[in-house]
Amino acid sequence: MKPHPLFRGLLLATALVASAFAKPITVGFAQTGAESAWRTANTNSMKSEAEKRGITLKFADAQGKQENQIRAVSTFIAQGVDAIVIAPIVETGWEPILRQAKRAKIPVIITDRTVQVSDESLYACFIGSDFYTEGKMAAEWLAKAVNGQGNIVELQGTPGSAPANERRKAFAENIAPFPGLKIIDSQSGDFRRSGGKEVMESLLKKHGKAITIVYAHNDDMALGAIQAIEEAGLKPGKDILIVSIDAIKEAVQAVAAGKLACTVECNPLFGPKVYDTIAKILAGETVPKKAFNKDELFDATNAAAALPSRQY
Ligand code: AHR
């Protein structure tokens, strides 16, 4: 049965009040893909918050390919959406499509991963985590935990992506004061659990027991590496210490279980912040050019207590 027109009007009015938009709006979201549990949580946050606020969300999953993302943005421009959100797969190669959006006067909000552009006015603002700080937190925690000694293998994220670039640089720079900490190998597992497992299997074959530490650019790869370590007959947390980034619930559980030494949070639940920002931009307000989420670290001291309230 169709709701009475008066009731429908009431629903629409409620949605508009909740969303803080003067009229119903359409947002195009060019998402990276579905490579990790973090990404799924981010997609859910963007979708569920849009629904709550009565926003029409056009969602495009680029399946890990920048050309798909660029095509999706081009379609959003042709459709005349009110705002475009991009979680850029890699940092470079965005200028031409951002110029098109600017010419069409459609504000672009860069989320999650940063872009390298010569003209910062090509996008309205950035919302996400500070990947350099995450890598630094992991390095500092590790140096203290192992007293500045150990052979590290690094599982990198997607080559050319901001989190892989920044987490790699930050970690290397912040273990540099400890000559006893050495990165003996570094390979990409593409932020995927299967990638982390495969790379770890081959690293174990190559370096054997020389490996004492794994630094993974995300939890999915760390969890894949844990599987590989166990299948090789070694004990994660004892024979090999593993540190990673994201703080997905499964990783915090692994910390509580003693398999993962620590995980630095990278909060993906910024859907509400994105739509609040879009509302301000469309109302002509000025918004901060870069808004970073605040992230914390989970280790044996706080993981178990944090578990009941983990949202992703
Ligand atoms: O860009 C954020 C990173 O991308 C997350 O750390 C990772 O899990 C994801 O795939």
PDB file of C-alpha atoms and ligand atoms in Angstrom:
ATOM      1  CA  MET A   1       0.000   0.000   0.000  1.00  0.00           C
ATOM      2  CA  LYS A   2       1.321   3.450  -0.974  1.00  0.00           C
ATOM      3  CA  PRO A   3       1.805   5.918   1.918  1.00  0.00           C
ATOM      4  CA  HIS A   4      -0.619   8.871   2.015  1.00  0.00           C
ATOM      5  CA  PRO A   5       0.808  11.927   0.118  1.00  0.00           C
ATOM      6  CA  LEU A   6       0.794  13.928   3.365  1.00  0.00           C
ATOM      7  CA  PHE A   7       2.889  11.242   5.049  1.00  0.00           C
ATOM      8  CA  ARG A   8       5.296  11.179   2.081  1.00  0.00           C
ATOM      9  CA  GLY A   9       5.655  14.961   2.365  1.00  0.00           C
ATOM     10  CA  LEU A  10       6.396  14.595   6.071  1.00  0.00           C
ATOM     11  CA  LEU A  11       9.044  11.943   5.348  1.00  0.00           C
ATOM     12  CA  LEU A  12      10.710  14.182   2.765  1.00  0.00           C
ATOM     13  CA  ALA A  13      10.679  17.155   5.139  1.00  0.00           C
ATOM     14  CA  THR A  14      12.219  15.008   7.905  1.00  0.00           C
ATOM     15  CA  ALA A  15      14.951  13.795   5.535  1.00  0.00           C
ATOM     16  CA  LEU A  16      15.756  17.371   4.512  1.00  0.00           C
ATOM     17  CA  VAL A  17      16.014  18.545   8.110  1.00  0.00           C
ATOM     18  CA  ALA A  18      18.220  15.543   8.964  1.00  0.00           C
ATOM     19  CA  SER A  19      20.478  16.143   5.978  1.00  0.00           C
ATOM     20  CA  ALA A  20      20.870  19.929   6.380  1.00  0.00           C
ATOM     21  CA  PHE A  21      20.431  20.346   2.605  1.00  0.00           C
ATOM     22  CA  ALA A  22      18.007  22.924   1.193  1.00  0.00           C
ATOM     23  CA  LYS A  23      16.900  20.457  -1.510  1.00  0.00           C
ATOM     24  CA  PRO A  24      17.439  16.750  -2.157  1.00  0.00           C
ATOM     25  CA  ILE A  25      20.913  16.274  -3.611  1.00  0.00           C
ATOM     26  CA  THR A  26      22.781  13.687  -5.639  1.00  0.00           C
ATOM     27  CA  VAL A  27      26.366  12.738  -4.831  1.00  0.00           C
ATOM     28  CA  GLY A  28      28.648  10.617  -7.036  1.00  0.00           C
ATOM     29  CA  PHE A  29      31.143   8.474  -5.133  1.00  0.00           C
ATOM     30  CA  ALA A  30      34.067   6.922  -7.035  1.00  0.00           C
ATOM     31  CA  GLN A  31      35.290   4.250  -4.629  1.00  0.00           C
ATOM     32  CA  THR A  32      38.626   2.448  -5.014  1.00  0.00           C
ATOM     33  CA  GLY A  33      37.301  -1.119  -4.879  1.00  0.00           C
ATOM     34  CA  ALA A  34      36.674  -3.757  -2.239  1.00  0.00           C
ATOM     35  CA  GLU A  35      40.212  -4.890  -1.455  1.00  0.00           C
ATOM     36  CA  SER A  36      39.986  -4.973   2.349  1.00  0.00           C
ATOM     37  CA  ALA A  37      37.679  -5.055   5.375  1.00  0.00           C
ATOM     38  CA  TRP A  38      38.601  -1.382   5.892  1.00  0.00           C
ATOM     39  CA  ARG A  39      37.279  -0.562   2.420  1.00  0.00           C
ATOM     40  CA  THR A  40      34.007  -2.428   3.041  1.00  0.00           C
ATOM     41  CA  ALA A  41      33.489  -0.466   6.269  1.00  0.00           C
ATOM     42  CA  ASN A  42      34.181   2.795   4.406  1.00  0.00           C
ATOM     43  CA  THR A  43      31.701   1.950   1.635  1.00  0.00           C
ATOM     44  CA  ASN A  44      29.051   1.007   4.214  1.00  0.00           C
ATOM     45  CA  SER A  45      29.594   4.261   6.110  1.00  0.00           C
ATOM     46  CA  MET A  46      29.154   6.323   2.916  1.00  0.00           C
ATOM     47  CA  LYS A  47      26.083   4.361   1.772  1.00  0.00           C
ATOM     48  CA  SER A  48      24.230   4.124   5.083  1.00  0.00           C
ATOM     49  CA  GLU A  49      24.786   7.789   5.944  1.00  0.00           C
ATOM     50  CA  ALA A  50      23.527   8.871   2.503  1.00  0.00           C
ATOM     51  CA  GLU A  51      20.393   6.809   3.036  1.00  0.00           C
ATOM     52  CA  LYS A  52      19.842   8.270   6.503  1.00  0.00           C
ATOM     53  CA  ARG A  53      20.031  11.802   5.110  1.00  0.00           C
ATOM     54  CA  GLY A  54      17.881  11.196   2.027  1.00  0.00           C
ATOM     55  CA  ILE A  55      20.832  11.789  -0.317  1.00  0.00           C
ATOM     56  CA  THR A  56      20.852   9.994  -3.667  1.00  0.00           C
ATOM     57  CA  LEU A  57      24.248   8.312  -3.842  1.00  0.00           C
ATOM     58  CA  LYS A  58      25.588   7.162  -7.191  1.00  0.00           C
ATOM     59  CA  PHE A  59      28.193   4.590  -6.228  1.00  0.00           C
ATOM     60  CA  ALA A  60      30.931   3.310  -8.551  1.00  0.00           C
ATOM     61  CA  ASP A  61      33.319   0.528  -7.515  1.00  0.00           C
ATOM     62  CA  ALA A  62      36.501   0.975  -9.607  1.00  0.00           C
ATOM     63  CA  GLN A  63      37.740  -2.544  -8.864  1.00  0.00           C
ATOM     64  CA  GLY A  64      41.254  -1.312  -8.186  1.00  0.00           C
ATOM     65  CA  LYS A  65      41.704   0.462 -11.547  1.00  0.00           C
ATOM     66  CA  GLN A  66      42.305   4.198 -11.833  1.00  0.00           C
ATOM     67  CA  GLU A  67      40.889   4.287 -15.370  1.00  0.00           C
ATOM     68  CA  ASN A  68      37.553   2.965 -14.038  1.00  0.00           C
ATOM     69  CA  GLN A  69      37.534   5.664 -11.375  1.00  0.00           C
ATOM     70  CA  ILE A  70      38.231   8.402 -13.930  1.00  0.00           C
ATOM     71  CA  ARG A  71      35.453   7.057 -16.168  1.00  0.00           C
ATOM     72  CA  ALA A  72      33.026   7.065 -13.206  1.00  0.00           C
ATOM     73  CA  VAL A  73      33.887  10.688 -12.389  1.00  0.00           C
ATOM     74  CA  SER A  74      33.395  11.645 -16.031  1.00  0.00           C
ATOM     75  CA  THR A  75      29.923  10.029 -15.933  1.00  0.00           C
ATOM     76  CA  PHE A  76      29.042  11.876 -12.709  1.00  0.00           C
ATOM     77  CA  ILE A  77      30.004  15.163 -14.394  1.00  0.00           C
ATOM     78  CA  ALA A  78      27.836  14.349 -17.424  1.00  0.00           C
ATOM     79  CA  GLN A  79      24.935  13.515 -15.088  1.00  0.00           C
ATOM     80  CA  GLY A  80      25.301  16.867 -13.346  1.00  0.00           C
ATOM     81  CA  VAL A  81      25.538  15.551  -9.779  1.00  0.00           C
ATOM     82  CA  ASP A  82      25.721  18.136  -6.962  1.00  0.00           C
ATOM     83  CA  ALA A  83      29.068  16.920  -5.581  1.00  0.00           C
ATOM     84  CA  ILE A  84      31.665  14.253  -6.347  1.00  0.00           C
ATOM     85  CA  VAL A  85      33.578  12.210  -3.794  1.00  0.00           C
ATOM     86  CA  ILE A  86      36.733  10.359  -4.878  1.00  0.00           C
ATOM     87  CA  ALA A  87      38.831   7.899  -2.838  1.00  0.00           C
ATOM     88  CA  PRO A  88      41.787   7.950  -5.250  1.00  0.00           C
ATOM     89  CA  ILE A  89      43.493   4.621  -5.899  1.00  0.00           C
ATOM     90  CA  VAL A  90      46.840   6.248  -6.654  1.00  0.00           C
ATOM     91  CA  GLU A  91      48.164   9.744  -5.978  1.00  0.00           C
ATOM     92  CA  THR A  92      48.960  10.957  -9.492  1.00  0.00           C
ATOM     93  CA  GLY A  93      47.073  11.329 -12.786  1.00  0.00           C
ATOM     94  CA  TRP A  94      44.034  13.266 -11.552  1.00  0.00           C
ATOM     95  CA  GLU A  95      44.498  16.744 -12.979  1.00  0.00           C
ATOM     96  CA  PRO A  96      42.593  16.409 -16.306  1.00  0.00           C
ATOM     97  CA  ILE A  97      39.418  14.961 -14.756  1.00  0.00           C
ATOM     98  CA  LEU A  98      39.556  17.383 -11.808  1.00  0.00           C
ATOM     99  CA  ARG A  99      39.788  20.246 -14.313  1.00  0.00           C
ATOM    100  CA  GLN A 100      36.654  18.943 -16.041  1.00  0.00           C
ATOM    101  CA  ALA A 101      34.779  18.864 -12.725  1.00  0.00           C
ATOM    102  CA  LYS A 102      35.960  22.384 -11.917  1.00  0.00           C
ATOM    103  CA  ARG A 103      34.792  23.642 -15.323  1.00  0.00           C
ATOM    104  CA  ALA A 104      31.395  22.049 -14.645  1.00  0.00           C
ATOM    105  CA  LYS A 105      31.372  23.807 -11.212  1.00  0.00           C
ATOM    106  CA  ILE A 106      30.923  20.524  -9.354  1.00  0.00           C
ATOM    107  CA  PRO A 107      32.795  20.450  -6.034  1.00  0.00           C
ATOM    108  CA  VAL A 108      35.086  17.452  -5.575  1.00  0.00           C
ATOM    109  CA  ILE A 109      35.801  16.073  -2.121  1.00  0.00           C
ATOM    110  CA  ILE A 110      38.905  13.872  -1.977  1.00  0.00           C
ATOM    111  CA  THR A 111      38.522  11.255   0.743  1.00  0.00           C
ATOM    112  CA  ASP A 112      40.755   8.621   2.297  1.00  0.00           C
ATOM    113  CA  ARG A 113      43.805   8.972   0.004  1.00  0.00           C
ATOM    114  CA  THR A 114      45.452  12.207  -1.024  1.00  0.00           C
ATOM    115  CA  VAL A 115      46.227  13.338  -4.600  1.00  0.00           C
ATOM    116  CA  GLN A 116      49.306  15.098  -5.976  1.00  0.00           C
ATOM    117  CA  VAL A 117      48.196  18.064  -8.083  1.00  0.00           C
ATOM    118  CA  SER A 118      49.976  21.266  -9.103  1.00  0.00           C
ATOM    119  CA  ASP A 119      46.810  23.314  -8.472  1.00  0.00           C
ATOM    120  CA  GLU A 120      45.149  22.720  -5.100  1.00  0.00           C
ATOM    121  CA  SER A 121      42.034  24.610  -6.223  1.00  0.00           C
ATOM    122  CA  LEU A 122      41.131  21.603  -8.385  1.00  0.00           C
ATOM    123  CA  TYR A 123      39.392  20.004  -5.395  1.00  0.00           C
ATOM    124  CA  ALA A 124      37.350  21.476  -2.554  1.00  0.00           C
ATOM    125  CA  CYS A 125      38.915  19.605   0.351  1.00  0.00           C
ATOM    126  CA  PHE A 126      40.429  16.375   1.677  1.00  0.00           C
ATOM    127  CA  ILE A 127      38.938  14.212   4.462  1.00  0.00           C
ATOM    128  CA  GLY A 128      40.805  11.161   5.777  1.00  0.00           C
ATOM    129  CA  SER A 129      43.616   9.908   7.990  1.00  0.00           C
ATOM    130  CA  ASP A 130      47.212  11.070   8.243  1.00  0.00           C
ATOM    131  CA  PHE A 131      49.085   8.097   6.789  1.00  0.00           C
ATOM    132  CA  TYR A 132      52.505   9.480   7.694  1.00  0.00           C
ATOM    133  CA  THR A 133      51.532   9.702  11.374  1.00  0.00           C
ATOM    134  CA  GLU A 134      50.221   6.115  11.242  1.00  0.00           C
ATOM    135  CA  GLY A 135      53.544   4.778   9.887  1.00  0.00           C
ATOM    136  CA  LYS A 136      55.432   6.835  12.460  1.00  0.00           C
ATOM    137  CA  MET A 137      53.302   5.493  15.323  1.00  0.00           C
ATOM    138  CA  ALA A 138      53.932   1.912  14.156  1.00  0.00           C
ATOM    139  CA  ALA A 139      57.707   2.506  13.894  1.00  0.00           C
ATOM    140  CA  GLU A 140      57.997   4.189  17.292  1.00  0.00           C
ATOM    141  CA  TRP A 141      55.945   1.504  19.012  1.00  0.00           C
ATOM    142  CA  LEU A 142      58.005  -1.243  17.385  1.00  0.00           C
ATOM    143  CA  ALA A 143      61.421   0.296  18.164  1.00  0.00           C
ATOM    144  CA  LYS A 144      60.456   0.430  21.837  1.00  0.00           C
ATOM    145  CA  ALA A 145      58.915  -3.079  21.910  1.00  0.00           C
ATOM    146  CA  VAL A 146      61.963  -4.810  20.377  1.00  0.00           C
ATOM    147  CA  ASN A 147      64.571  -2.555  21.914  1.00  0.00           C
ATOM    148  CA  GLY A 148      65.743  -1.361  18.497  1.00  0.00           C
ATOM    149  CA  GLN A 149      66.712  -4.829  17.236  1.00  0.00           C
ATOM    150  CA  GLY A 150      65.266  -7.017  14.481  1.00  0.00           C
ATOM    151  CA  ASN A 151      65.016  -8.021  10.829  1.00  0.00           C
ATOM    152  CA  ILE A 152      61.872  -6.616   9.248  1.00  0.00           C
ATOM    153  CA  VAL A 153      59.971  -7.653   6.160  1.00  0.00           C
ATOM    154  CA  GLU A 154      57.555  -5.023   4.899  1.00  0.00           C
ATOM    155  CA  LEU A 155      54.250  -5.840   3.205  1.00  0.00           C
ATOM    156  CA  GLN A 156      53.435  -2.801   1.130  1.00  0.00           C
ATOM    157  CA  GLY A 157      50.014  -1.642  -0.007  1.00  0.00           C
ATOM    158  CA  THR A 158      49.029  -0.815  -3.585  1.00  0.00           C
ATOM    159  CA  PRO A 159      52.034   0.700  -5.406  1.00  0.00           C
ATOM    160  CA  GLY A 160      51.610   4.432  -6.009  1.00  0.00           C
ATOM    161  CA  SER A 161      48.810   4.805  -3.444  1.00  0.00           C
ATOM    162  CA  ALA A 162      49.086   7.497  -0.772  1.00  0.00           C
ATOM    163  CA  PRO A 163      48.882   5.043   2.163  1.00  0.00           C
ATOM    164  CA  ALA A 164      51.623   2.815   0.701  1.00  0.00           C
ATOM    165  CA  ASN A 165      53.850   5.829  -0.065  1.00  0.00           C
ATOM    166  CA  GLU A 166      53.362   7.587   3.272  1.00  0.00           C
ATOM    167  CA  ARG A 167      53.368   4.542   5.540  1.00  0.00           C
ATOM    168  CA  ARG A 168      56.541   3.296   3.880  1.00  0.00           C
ATOM    169  CA  LYS A 169      58.346   6.646   4.144  1.00  0.00           C
ATOM    170  CA  ALA A 170      57.257   7.300   7.742  1.00  0.00           C
ATOM    171  CA  PHE A 171      58.270   3.851   8.918  1.00  0.00           C
ATOM    172  CA  ALA A 172      61.710   3.992   7.245  1.00  0.00           C
ATOM    173  CA  GLU A 173      62.400   7.488   8.591  1.00  0.00           C
ATOM    174  CA  ASN A 174      61.359   6.624  12.124  1.00  0.00           C
ATOM    175  CA  ILE A 175      63.318   3.392  12.460  1.00  0.00           C
ATOM    176  CA  ALA A 176      66.414   5.086  10.985  1.00  0.00           C
ATOM    177  CA  PRO A 177      67.712   6.175  14.429  1.00  0.00           C
ATOM    178  CA  PHE A 178      67.874   2.444  15.364  1.00  0.00           C
ATOM    179  CA  PRO A 179      70.670   0.786  13.334  1.00  0.00           C
ATOM    180  CA  GLY A 180      69.748  -2.613  14.806  1.00  0.00           C
ATOM    181  CA  LEU A 181      66.366  -2.486  13.010  1.00  0.00           C
ATOM    182  CA  LYS A 182      66.778  -3.482   9.363  1.00  0.00           C
ATOM    183  CA  ILE A 183      64.223  -3.835   6.545  1.00  0.00           C
ATOM    184  CA  ILE A 184      65.569  -6.943   4.815  1.00  0.00           C
ATOM    185  CA  ASP A 185      62.795  -7.143   2.192  1.00  0.00           C
ATOM    186  CA  SER A 186      59.783  -5.143   1.050  1.00  0.00           C
ATOM    187  CA  GLN A 187      57.075  -6.308  -1.364  1.00  0.00           C
ATOM    188  CA  SER A 188      53.510  -5.377  -2.277  1.00  0.00           C
ATOM    189  CA  GLY A 189      50.529  -7.478  -1.190  1.00  0.00           C
ATOM    190  CA  ASP A 190      48.147  -4.871  -2.704  1.00  0.00           C
ATOM    191  CA  PHE A 191      46.289  -4.337   0.608  1.00  0.00           C
ATOM    192  CA  ARG A 192      44.674  -7.776   0.156  1.00  0.00           C
ATOM    193  CA  ARG A 193      44.598 -10.686   2.592  1.00  0.00           C
ATOM    194  CA  SER A 194      45.448 -13.123  -0.197  1.00  0.00           C
ATOM    195  CA  GLY A 195      48.309 -10.834  -1.264  1.00  0.00           C
ATOM    196  CA  GLY A 196      49.705 -10.686   2.284  1.00  0.00           C
ATOM    197  CA  LYS A 197      49.572 -14.470   2.569  1.00  0.00           C
ATOM    198  CA  GLU A 198      51.229 -15.146  -0.799  1.00  0.00           C
ATOM    199  CA  VAL A 199      53.999 -12.581  -0.272  1.00  0.00           C
ATOM    200  CA  MET A 200      54.670 -13.856   3.250  1.00  0.00           C
ATOM    201  CA  GLU A 201      54.902 -17.445   1.994  1.00  0.00           C
ATOM    202  CA  SER A 202      57.546 -16.472  -0.532  1.00  0.00           C
ATOM    203  CA  LEU A 203      59.418 -14.263   1.979  1.00  0.00           C
ATOM    204  CA  LEU A 204      59.528 -17.156   4.458  1.00  0.00           C
ATOM    205  CA  LYS A 205      60.948 -19.406   1.740  1.00  0.00           C
ATOM    206  CA  LYS A 206      63.535 -16.767   0.833  1.00  0.00           C
ATOM    207  CA  HIS A 207      64.660 -15.613   4.316  1.00  0.00           C
ATOM    208  CA  GLY A 208      63.500 -18.402   6.643  1.00  0.00           C
ATOM    209  CA  LYS A 209      64.119 -17.782  10.330  1.00  0.00           C
ATOM    210  CA  ALA A 210      66.050 -14.568   9.644  1.00  0.00           C
ATOM    211  CA  ILE A 211      62.694 -12.750   9.701  1.00  0.00           C
ATOM    212  CA  THR A 212      61.818 -11.529  13.191  1.00  0.00           C
ATOM    213  CA  ILE A 213      59.342  -8.736  12.378  1.00  0.00           C
ATOM    214  CA  VAL A 214      56.587  -8.086   9.836  1.00  0.00           C
ATOM    215  CA  TYR A 215      55.435  -4.525   9.148  1.00  0.00           C
ATOM    216  CA  ALA A 216      52.218  -4.667   7.111  1.00  0.00           C
ATOM    217  CA  HIS A 217      50.681  -1.519   5.592  1.00  0.00           C
ATOM    218  CA  ASN A 218      47.227  -2.840   6.519  1.00  0.00           C
ATOM    219  CA  ASP A 219      45.518  -5.414   8.721  1.00  0.00           C
ATOM    220  CA  ASP A 220      44.250  -7.608   5.904  1.00  0.00           C
ATOM    221  CA  MET A 221      47.803  -8.276   4.721  1.00  0.00           C
ATOM    222  CA  ALA A 222      48.921  -8.804   8.335  1.00  0.00           C
ATOM    223  CA  LEU A 223      46.150 -11.364   8.858  1.00  0.00           C
ATOM    224  CA  GLY A 224      47.167 -13.116   5.626  1.00  0.00           C
ATOM    225  CA  ALA A 225      50.802 -13.125   6.819  1.00  0.00           C
ATOM    226  CA  ILE A 226      49.740 -14.624  10.169  1.00  0.00           C
ATOM    227  CA  GLN A 227      48.116 -17.494   8.264  1.00  0.00           C
ATOM    228  CA  ALA A 228      51.303 -18.058   6.240  1.00  0.00           C
ATOM    229  CA  ILE A 229      53.453 -17.954   9.391  1.00  0.00           C
ATOM    230  CA  GLU A 230      51.243 -20.513  11.147  1.00  0.00           C
ATOM    231  CA  GLU A 231      51.179 -22.769   8.092  1.00  0.00           C
ATOM    232  CA  ALA A 232      54.997 -22.655   8.091  1.00  0.00           C
ATOM    233  CA  GLY A 233      54.935 -24.058  11.636  1.00  0.00           C
ATOM    234  CA  LEU A 234      55.955 -20.797  13.319  1.00  0.00           C
ATOM    235  CA  LYS A 235      54.171 -18.859  16.065  1.00  0.00           C
ATOM    236  CA  PRO A 236      52.984 -15.315  15.224  1.00  0.00           C
ATOM    237  CA  GLY A 237      53.640 -13.066  18.215  1.00  0.00           C
ATOM    238  CA  LYS A 238      56.478 -15.295  19.449  1.00  0.00           C
ATOM    239  CA  ASP A 239      58.740 -16.310  16.562  1.00  0.00           C
ATOM    240  CA  ILE A 240      57.729 -13.314  14.464  1.00  0.00           C
ATOM    241  CA  LEU A 241      56.302 -10.025  15.749  1.00  0.00           C
ATOM    242  CA  ILE A 242      53.700  -8.408  13.484  1.00  0.00           C
ATOM    243  CA  VAL A 243      52.670  -4.749  13.430  1.00  0.00           C
ATOM    244  CA  SER A 244      50.076  -3.258  11.108  1.00  0.00           C
ATOM    245  CA  ILE A 245      47.609  -0.472  10.423  1.00  0.00           C
ATOM    246  CA  ASP A 246      43.774  -0.059  10.268  1.00  0.00           C
ATOM    247  CA  ALA A 247      42.499  -1.556  13.565  1.00  0.00           C
ATOM    248  CA  ILE A 248      39.682  -3.545  11.957  1.00  0.00           C
ATOM    249  CA  LYS A 249      37.844  -5.629  14.559  1.00  0.00           C
ATOM    250  CA  GLU A 250      39.460  -8.897  13.458  1.00  0.00           C
ATOM    251  CA  ALA A 251      42.916  -7.362  13.906  1.00  0.00           C
ATOM    252  CA  VAL A 252      42.100  -5.985  17.353  1.00  0.00           C
ATOM    253  CA  GLN A 253      40.936  -9.541  18.198  1.00  0.00           C
ATOM    254  CA  ALA A 254      44.268 -10.872  16.908  1.00  0.00           C
ATOM    255  CA  VAL A 255      46.064  -8.375  19.173  1.00  0.00           C
ATOM    256  CA  ALA A 256      43.987  -9.525  22.156  1.00  0.00           C
ATOM    257  CA  ALA A 257      44.874 -13.137  21.220  1.00  0.00           C
ATOM    258  CA  GLY A 258      48.607 -12.283  21.142  1.00  0.00           C
ATOM    259  CA  LYS A 259      49.084 -13.006  17.421  1.00  0.00           C
ATOM    260  CA  LEU A 260      49.341  -9.413  16.253  1.00  0.00           C
ATOM    261  CA  ALA A 261      51.581  -7.140  18.333  1.00  0.00           C
ATOM    262  CA  CYS A 262      49.861  -3.849  17.537  1.00  0.00           C
ATOM    263  CA  THR A 263      47.606  -2.146  15.031  1.00  0.00           C
ATOM    264  CA  VAL A 264      47.397   1.590  14.416  1.00  0.00           C
ATOM    265  CA  GLU A 265      43.889   2.822  13.762  1.00  0.00           C
ATOM    266  CA  CYS A 266      42.853   4.280  10.395  1.00  0.00           C
ATOM    267  CA  ASN A 267      39.211   5.181  10.848  1.00  0.00           C
ATOM    268  CA  PRO A 268      37.074   4.517   7.735  1.00  0.00           C
ATOM    269  CA  LEU A 269      33.757   5.720   9.234  1.00  0.00           C
ATOM    270  CA  PHE A 270      33.803   9.246   7.880  1.00  0.00           C
ATOM    271  CA  GLY A 271      30.534   9.179   5.862  1.00  0.00           C
ATOM    272  CA  PRO A 272      28.867  11.665   8.282  1.00  0.00           C
ATOM    273  CA  LYS A 273      31.824  14.064   8.069  1.00  0.00           C
ATOM    274  CA  VAL A 274      31.804  13.916   4.249  1.00  0.00           C
ATOM    275  CA  TYR A 275      28.095  14.796   3.947  1.00  0.00           C
ATOM    276  CA  ASP A 276      28.345  17.524   6.624  1.00  0.00           C
ATOM    277  CA  THR A 277      31.176  19.029   4.570  1.00  0.00           C
ATOM    278  CA  ILE A 278      29.229  18.784   1.303  1.00  0.00           C
ATOM    279  CA  ALA A 279      26.280  20.557   2.965  1.00  0.00           C
ATOM    280  CA  LYS A 280      28.581  23.404   3.996  1.00  0.00           C
ATOM    281  CA  ILE A 281      30.203  23.676   0.554  1.00  0.00           C
ATOM    282  CA  LEU A 282      26.822  23.762  -1.195  1.00  0.00           C
ATOM    283  CA  ALA A 283      25.660  26.429   1.259  1.00  0.00           C
ATOM    284  CA  GLY A 284      28.661  28.543   0.239  1.00  0.00           C
ATOM    285  CA  GLU A 285      30.551  28.112   3.512  1.00  0.00           C
ATOM    286  CA  THR A 286      34.332  27.777   3.681  1.00  0.00           C
ATOM    287  CA  VAL A 287      35.615  24.382   4.845  1.00  0.00           C
ATOM    288  CA  PRO A 288      39.127  23.378   5.961  1.00  0.00           C
ATOM    289  CA  LYS A 289      41.269  22.306   2.985  1.00  0.00           C
ATOM    290  CA  LYS A 290      42.449  19.203   4.865  1.00  0.00           C
ATOM    291  CA  ALA A 291      40.597  17.522   7.734  1.00  0.00           C
ATOM    292  CA  PHE A 292      42.399  14.581   9.334  1.00  0.00           C
ATOM    293  CA  ASN A 293      40.715  11.938  11.505  1.00  0.00           C
ATOM    294  CA  LYS A 294      42.196  11.232  14.911  1.00  0.00           C
ATOM    295  CA  ASP A 295      43.571   7.681  15.131  1.00  0.00           C
ATOM    296  CA  GLU A 296      44.833   5.636  18.090  1.00  0.00           C
ATOM    297  CA  LEU A 297      46.968   2.514  18.597  1.00  0.00           C
ATOM    298  CA  PHE A 298      45.904  -0.877  19.978  1.00  0.00           C
ATOM    299  CA  ASP A 299      48.324  -3.285  21.634  1.00  0.00           C
ATOM    300  CA  ALA A 300      48.158  -5.866  24.429  1.00  0.00           C
ATOM    301  CA  THR A 301      47.446  -3.106  26.969  1.00  0.00           C
ATOM    302  CA  ASN A 302      44.125  -1.923  25.484  1.00  0.00           C
ATOM    303  CA  ALA A 303      42.925  -4.286  22.727  1.00  0.00           C
ATOM    304  CA  ALA A 304      40.623  -6.536  24.775  1.00  0.00           C
ATOM    305  CA  ALA A 305      38.935  -3.574  26.476  1.00  0.00           C
ATOM    306  CA  ALA A 306      38.395  -1.844  23.114  1.00  0.00           C
ATOM    307  CA  LEU A 307      36.787  -4.846  21.417  1.00  0.00           C
ATOM    308  CA  PRO A 308      33.148  -4.408  22.527  1.00  0.00           C
ATOM    309  CA  SER A 309      33.000  -0.879  21.101  1.00  0.00           C
ATOM    310  CA  ARG A 310      34.810  -1.490  17.786  1.00  0.00           C
ATOM    311  CA  GLN A 311      32.477  -0.418  14.982  1.00  0.00           C
ATOM    312  CA  TYR A 312      34.316  -1.964  12.021  1.00  0.00           C
TER     313      TYR A 312
HETATM  314  O1  AHR B   1      43.519   3.997   1.976  1.00  0.00           O
HETATM  315  C1  AHR B   1      43.297   3.318   3.159  1.00  0.00           C
HETATM  316  C2  AHR B   1      43.843   1.934   3.061  1.00  0.00           C
HETATM  317  O2  AHR B   1      43.254   1.274   1.961  1.00  0.00           O
HETATM  318  C3  AHR B   1      43.568   1.045   4.255  1.00  0.00           C
HETATM  319  O3  AHR B   1      44.579   1.048   5.184  1.00  0.00           O
HETATM  320  C4  AHR B   1      43.517  -0.279   3.589  1.00  0.00           C
HETATM  321  O4  AHR B   1      43.047  -1.311   4.382  1.00  0.00           O
HETATM  322  C5  AHR B   1      42.728   0.043   2.380  1.00  0.00           C
HETATM  323  O5  AHR B   1      42.570  -0.919   1.491  1.00  0.00           O
END
